[in-house]
Each structure stands twice: as structure tokens, then as C-alpha cells.
Coordinates of C-alpha atoms in Angstrom, one line a residue:
M166 CA -22.2 -43.2 -10.1
G167 CA -20.7 -42.5 -13.5
V168 CA -20.8 -39.8 -16.2
I169 CA -23.7 -37.9 -17.5
A170 CA -23.3 -35.9 -20.7
V171 CA -25.7 -33.0 -20.9
L172 CA -25.7 -31.9 -24.6
G173 CA -27.1 -28.6 -25.6
V174 CA -26.9 -27.4 -22.0
G175 CA -28.7 -24.2 -21.1
P176 CA -29.6 -22.3 -18.0
G177 CA -33.1 -23.9 -17.6
L178 CA -33.7 -27.6 -17.9
G179 CA -30.2 -28.7 -19.0
M180 CA -28.6 -27.2 -15.9
S181 CA -31.4 -28.7 -13.7
I182 CA -30.7 -32.1 -15.1
A183 CA -27.0 -31.6 -14.5
R184 CA -27.6 -30.6 -10.9
R185 CA -30.0 -33.3 -10.1
F186 CA -27.8 -36.1 -11.4
G187 CA -24.7 -34.5 -10.0
R188 CA -26.2 -34.6 -6.6
E189 CA -26.3 -38.3 -6.9
G190 CA -22.6 -38.5 -7.6
F191 CA -22.5 -38.3 -11.4
T192 CA -19.7 -36.4 -13.0
V193 CA -21.3 -33.9 -15.4
A194 CA -20.0 -33.2 -18.9
L195 CA -21.5 -29.9 -20.1
V196 CA -21.7 -29.6 -23.9
S197 CA -22.8 -26.3 -25.6
R198 CA -22.1 -24.6 -28.9
Q199 CA -20.6 -21.5 -27.2
A200 CA -18.3 -21.3 -24.2
A201 CA -19.4 -17.9 -22.9
R202 CA -21.6 -19.3 -20.1
Q203 CA -19.8 -22.5 -19.3
A204 CA -17.6 -21.0 -16.5
A205 CA -20.7 -19.8 -14.7
Y206 CA -22.4 -23.1 -15.2
Q207 CA -19.4 -24.9 -13.7
E208 CA -19.2 -22.5 -10.8
S209 CA -22.8 -23.0 -10.0
L210 CA -22.4 -26.8 -9.9
R211 CA -19.2 -26.5 -8.0
A212 CA -21.0 -24.6 -5.3
D213 CA -23.3 -27.6 -4.9
G214 CA -20.3 -30.0 -4.6
I215 CA -20.8 -31.3 -8.2
E216 CA -17.8 -32.1 -10.4
S217 CA -18.1 -31.1 -14.0
R218 CA -16.2 -30.5 -17.2
A219 CA -17.1 -28.2 -20.0
F220 CA -16.9 -29.1 -23.7
Q221 CA -17.7 -27.0 -26.8
A222 CA -19.4 -28.5 -29.8
D223 CA -22.3 -28.0 -32.2
V224 CA -24.3 -31.2 -31.8
R225 CA -25.9 -30.6 -35.2
D226 CA -22.5 -31.5 -36.8
P227 CA -22.1 -35.3 -36.8
V228 CA -18.3 -35.1 -36.9
G229 CA -18.2 -32.6 -34.1
L230 CA -20.7 -34.6 -32.0
R231 CA -18.7 -37.8 -32.2
K232 CA -15.5 -35.9 -31.4
V233 CA -16.9 -34.4 -28.3
L234 CA -18.3 -37.7 -27.1
A235 CA -14.9 -39.3 -27.6
A236 CA -13.3 -36.4 -25.7
I237 CA -15.7 -36.8 -22.8
T238 CA -14.9 -40.6 -22.7
D239 CA -11.2 -40.0 -22.8
D240 CA -11.4 -37.3 -20.1
L241 CA -14.0 -38.7 -17.7
G242 CA -14.5 -42.4 -18.6
P243 CA -17.5 -44.3 -20.1
I244 CA -20.7 -42.3 -20.5
D245 CA -23.5 -43.8 -18.4
T246 CA -26.2 -41.4 -19.3
V247 CA -26.8 -38.9 -22.2
Y248 CA -29.3 -36.1 -22.0
F249 CA -30.0 -34.3 -25.4
G250 CA -31.5 -30.9 -25.0
P251 CA -33.0 -29.6 -28.2
V252 CA -30.8 -27.0 -29.8
A253 CA -32.1 -23.5 -30.1
M254 CA -33.5 -22.9 -33.6
E255 CA -32.3 -20.2 -35.9
P256 CA -34.2 -16.8 -36.0
G257 CA -37.5 -17.2 -37.7
A258 CA -37.5 -20.9 -37.4
G259 CA -40.0 -21.2 -34.5
P260 CA -43.6 -22.2 -34.5
M261 CA -45.8 -21.7 -37.6
P262 CA -49.4 -22.6 -38.1
I263 CA -49.8 -26.0 -39.7
T264 CA -51.8 -24.4 -42.6
E265 CA -48.7 -22.4 -43.6
V266 CA -46.2 -25.2 -43.5
D267 CA -44.5 -26.4 -46.6
A268 CA -41.7 -29.0 -47.0
A269 CA -38.9 -26.4 -46.6
A270 CA -40.4 -25.1 -43.3
A271 CA -40.8 -28.6 -41.9
R272 CA -37.3 -29.7 -42.8
E273 CA -35.3 -27.5 -40.4
P274 CA -36.7 -29.0 -37.1
F275 CA -35.8 -32.5 -38.4
E276 CA -32.3 -31.4 -39.1
T277 CA -32.0 -29.5 -35.8
L278 CA -33.7 -32.0 -33.5
V279 CA -34.4 -35.5 -34.9
L280 CA -31.2 -36.2 -36.9
P281 CA -28.8 -35.1 -34.2
A282 CA -30.7 -37.2 -31.6
I283 CA -30.3 -40.3 -33.9
E284 CA -26.7 -39.5 -34.5
L285 CA -26.1 -39.2 -30.7
V286 CA -27.7 -42.6 -30.1
S287 CA -25.8 -44.3 -32.9
A288 CA -22.6 -42.9 -31.3
V289 CA -23.2 -44.0 -27.7
L290 CA -25.3 -47.1 -28.0
P291 CA -22.6 -49.6 -29.1
D292 CA -20.5 -49.0 -25.9
M293 CA -23.6 -49.1 -23.7
L294 CA -24.6 -52.4 -25.3
D295 CA -21.1 -53.8 -24.7
R296 CA -21.3 -52.8 -21.1
G297 CA -24.9 -53.8 -20.7
T298 CA -25.9 -50.6 -19.0
G299 CA -26.7 -47.0 -19.9
A300 CA -29.5 -44.4 -20.2
I301 CA -30.7 -42.1 -23.0
L302 CA -33.0 -39.1 -22.0
I303 CA -34.4 -37.0 -24.8
P304 CA -37.0 -34.3 -24.3
G305 CA -39.5 -33.4 -26.9
G306 CA -42.5 -31.1 -27.6
L307 CA -46.1 -31.6 -26.8
S308 CA -47.0 -31.0 -30.5
G309 CA -45.5 -34.5 -31.2
K310 CA -48.3 -36.1 -29.0
Y311 CA -51.4 -33.9 -29.5
P312 CA -52.6 -31.8 -32.4
I313 CA -51.8 -28.2 -31.6
P314 CA -52.3 -26.3 -34.9
M315 CA -50.4 -23.2 -34.0
L316 CA -47.3 -25.3 -33.3
G317 CA -47.8 -27.2 -36.5
R318 CA -44.4 -26.5 -38.0
L319 CA -42.8 -28.4 -35.1
A320 CA -45.3 -31.2 -35.1
P321 CA -43.8 -33.6 -37.7
A322 CA -40.4 -33.5 -36.2
S323 CA -41.7 -33.6 -32.6
A324 CA -43.8 -36.7 -33.5
A325 CA -40.9 -38.4 -35.2
L326 CA -38.6 -37.7 -32.3
R327 CA -41.1 -39.0 -29.7
M328 CA -41.8 -42.2 -31.6
Y329 CA -38.1 -42.7 -32.2
V330 CA -37.4 -42.6 -28.4
L331 CA -40.5 -44.8 -27.5
T332 CA -39.3 -47.4 -30.1
L333 CA -35.8 -47.3 -28.6
H334 CA -37.3 -48.0 -25.2
E335 CA -39.1 -51.1 -26.5
A336 CA -36.0 -52.3 -28.3
L337 CA -33.6 -51.8 -25.4
K338 CA -35.6 -52.4 -22.2
D339 CA -34.5 -56.0 -21.9
R340 CA -30.9 -55.3 -22.8
G341 CA -29.9 -53.1 -19.8
I342 CA -30.3 -49.8 -21.6
Y343 CA -33.0 -47.3 -20.6
A344 CA -34.4 -44.8 -23.1
A345 CA -37.1 -42.3 -22.3
T346 CA -38.6 -39.0 -23.4
L347 CA -39.8 -36.0 -21.5
T348 CA -42.7 -34.5 -23.3
I349 CA -42.9 -30.8 -22.6
G350 CA -45.5 -28.2 -23.4
G351 CA -44.9 -24.7 -22.2
L352 CA -42.1 -22.3 -21.2
I353 CA -39.4 -23.6 -18.8
Q354 CA -38.3 -21.2 -16.1
G355 CA -34.8 -20.0 -16.3
G356 CA -34.4 -20.8 -20.0
D357 CA -33.5 -18.3 -22.7
I358 CA -36.9 -18.5 -24.4
H359 CA -38.6 -18.0 -21.0
A360 CA -36.4 -14.9 -20.3
A361 CA -37.2 -13.4 -23.7
V362 CA -41.0 -14.0 -23.3
T363 CA -40.9 -12.6 -19.8
R364 CA -39.2 -9.4 -21.0
H365 CA -41.8 -9.1 -23.8
F366 CA -44.7 -9.3 -21.3
A367 CA -43.0 -7.0 -18.9
Q368 CA -42.9 -4.3 -21.6
S369 CA -46.5 -4.8 -22.4
E370 CA -47.6 -4.9 -18.8
A371 CA -49.5 -8.1 -19.5
E372 CA -49.4 -11.3 -17.4
P373 CA -46.9 -13.7 -18.8
P374 CA -48.0 -17.3 -19.5
A375 CA -47.6 -20.0 -16.9
S376 CA -44.3 -21.8 -16.9
L377 CA -42.8 -25.1 -15.8
D378 CA -40.2 -25.5 -13.0
P379 CA -37.1 -27.2 -14.5
A380 CA -36.2 -28.6 -11.0
E381 CA -39.5 -30.5 -10.9
I382 CA -38.9 -31.9 -14.4
A383 CA -35.4 -32.9 -13.5
E384 CA -36.7 -34.6 -10.3
T385 CA -39.1 -36.7 -12.4
A386 CA -36.3 -37.5 -14.9
W387 CA -34.2 -38.8 -12.0
S388 CA -37.1 -41.0 -10.7
M389 CA -37.6 -42.3 -14.2
Y390 CA -33.9 -43.1 -14.4
V391 CA -34.0 -45.0 -11.1
G392 CA -37.2 -46.9 -12.0
R393 CA -36.2 -47.5 -15.6
E394 CA -39.7 -48.5 -16.6
L395 CA -41.6 -45.4 -17.8
P396 CA -40.9 -44.6 -21.5
E397 CA -42.4 -41.1 -21.2
S398 CA -43.5 -38.4 -18.7
E399 CA -45.5 -35.3 -19.7
F400 CA -45.2 -31.8 -18.4
S401 CA -47.5 -29.0 -19.7
T402 CA -49.1 -25.7 -19.0
L403 CA -50.9 -25.8 -22.3
P404 CA -54.5 -26.9 -22.8
I405 CA -54.7 -30.5 -24.1
P406 CA -56.9 -30.8 -27.2
A407 CA -59.9 -33.0 -26.6

């Protein structure tokens, strides 16, 4: 089928995307900041008969991002599909009520999420356009679509990322390139944040919040890739504001 580059891969959705596309014959390039878990990721995929290669890079670094994309292409061939998993934020850089957000607080999500996504697209798009084929899948947060005041710190960047991908979809849909976003509201099973929250609730003996199945999200992502029409799918365990 080709090569899918899963950037910012983690044990939750990133690995589910890798596994779902790998089952269809894609060779998987796993990209993460640290190499500690890459061997386990590759062994898990190998057990399912999926070929993968592991690469180490911080996708927030434009130079490093372009170097790793070039290395993937040199090693595996042209990249058909890229999946950009949002990079984990630094400690203390998570949600913040919108009433407490200043410019400095809002800046970090742009630098962590939006700008690396744009840099990624600018790096892979010329080759995709030359070949007349390719796909770009970028997940984003529900606060970019609905007003959720407690997630307000993330809202400006989430909204910008969502509109960037939707606009890409419109610009590229008649040129053989598919761009789409997965709008996610809630914890994803298997991910690091889900594990931390689960431990917290286990210690307090309270019921943890509902979570999303990454395999189901990955299945939808595959259906979107095949159909190449929907610019967005939404997954949420959060109440949607009226």
C-alpha cells in the first residue's frame, strides 16, 4: 500500500493508527521524541505481521522534523500518509480556564501543536502534489469546535489547527490529496494521560471518567482515508455545549 509516518506515536491512538493502517499493508514509520518504548511498539506490530521502522525526532524542531521525514523517505520510500499526533505538553501547560488565560499561556499550544503541523504539511505536501496522491491526518481537540471554558487555554490553538486542516481539505480535495481532522474530546484508552488519570482515581477510590477506544477511532480514520470525502469526524465523551 505504501508508507504511513506516525509522528508523535504513543501507546494509545498513535499505535492504534499504526496497527490499523499496517493491517492494510502499509509499512509504518514510528516517530517519537524518545526511543525507550520504540522496541516494544515494533514488537507489538511485528506480532500482527506489520512491518515498521522506528525513528527518533522532536517534531517541534523544524530542522529535526524535516531530517526525519527525509530519513523515512530514504529508508522506506515515498510517504503516502502522515498522521500527526499532538505532542505531550510540558508540565503545567495543560488546560486552564479561559478567564485566566493571557497571551503567554495561549502561546505554548500554538508552538507545540499548530506550528509543527504546518511545518509537517509544508515538508510533505510538495512531493504528494508531484505524485498526485497522499493523505494528511491530524487530530485535534473538541475545544477547537465548541466553547468549553475549562479548556479555554487550549481553545485558540485547537480552533486554529482545526480550521487549518479543514481549509487544507478544501484546497486539496480536487488534487488527489486527502486532508482530514479527528476532533477528540475525552481521554483515550491506553494513552499516557489516561493511565495517569486512572491511577489518580484509583487512589481516590472514585469512578474515573469515561474514555474513548483508540481502535474505534483508528477504524473511523481508515474509513475516512478510503472514502476520502469527510474532512472531519468527532469523538467525545464530553457534554457538548448547547
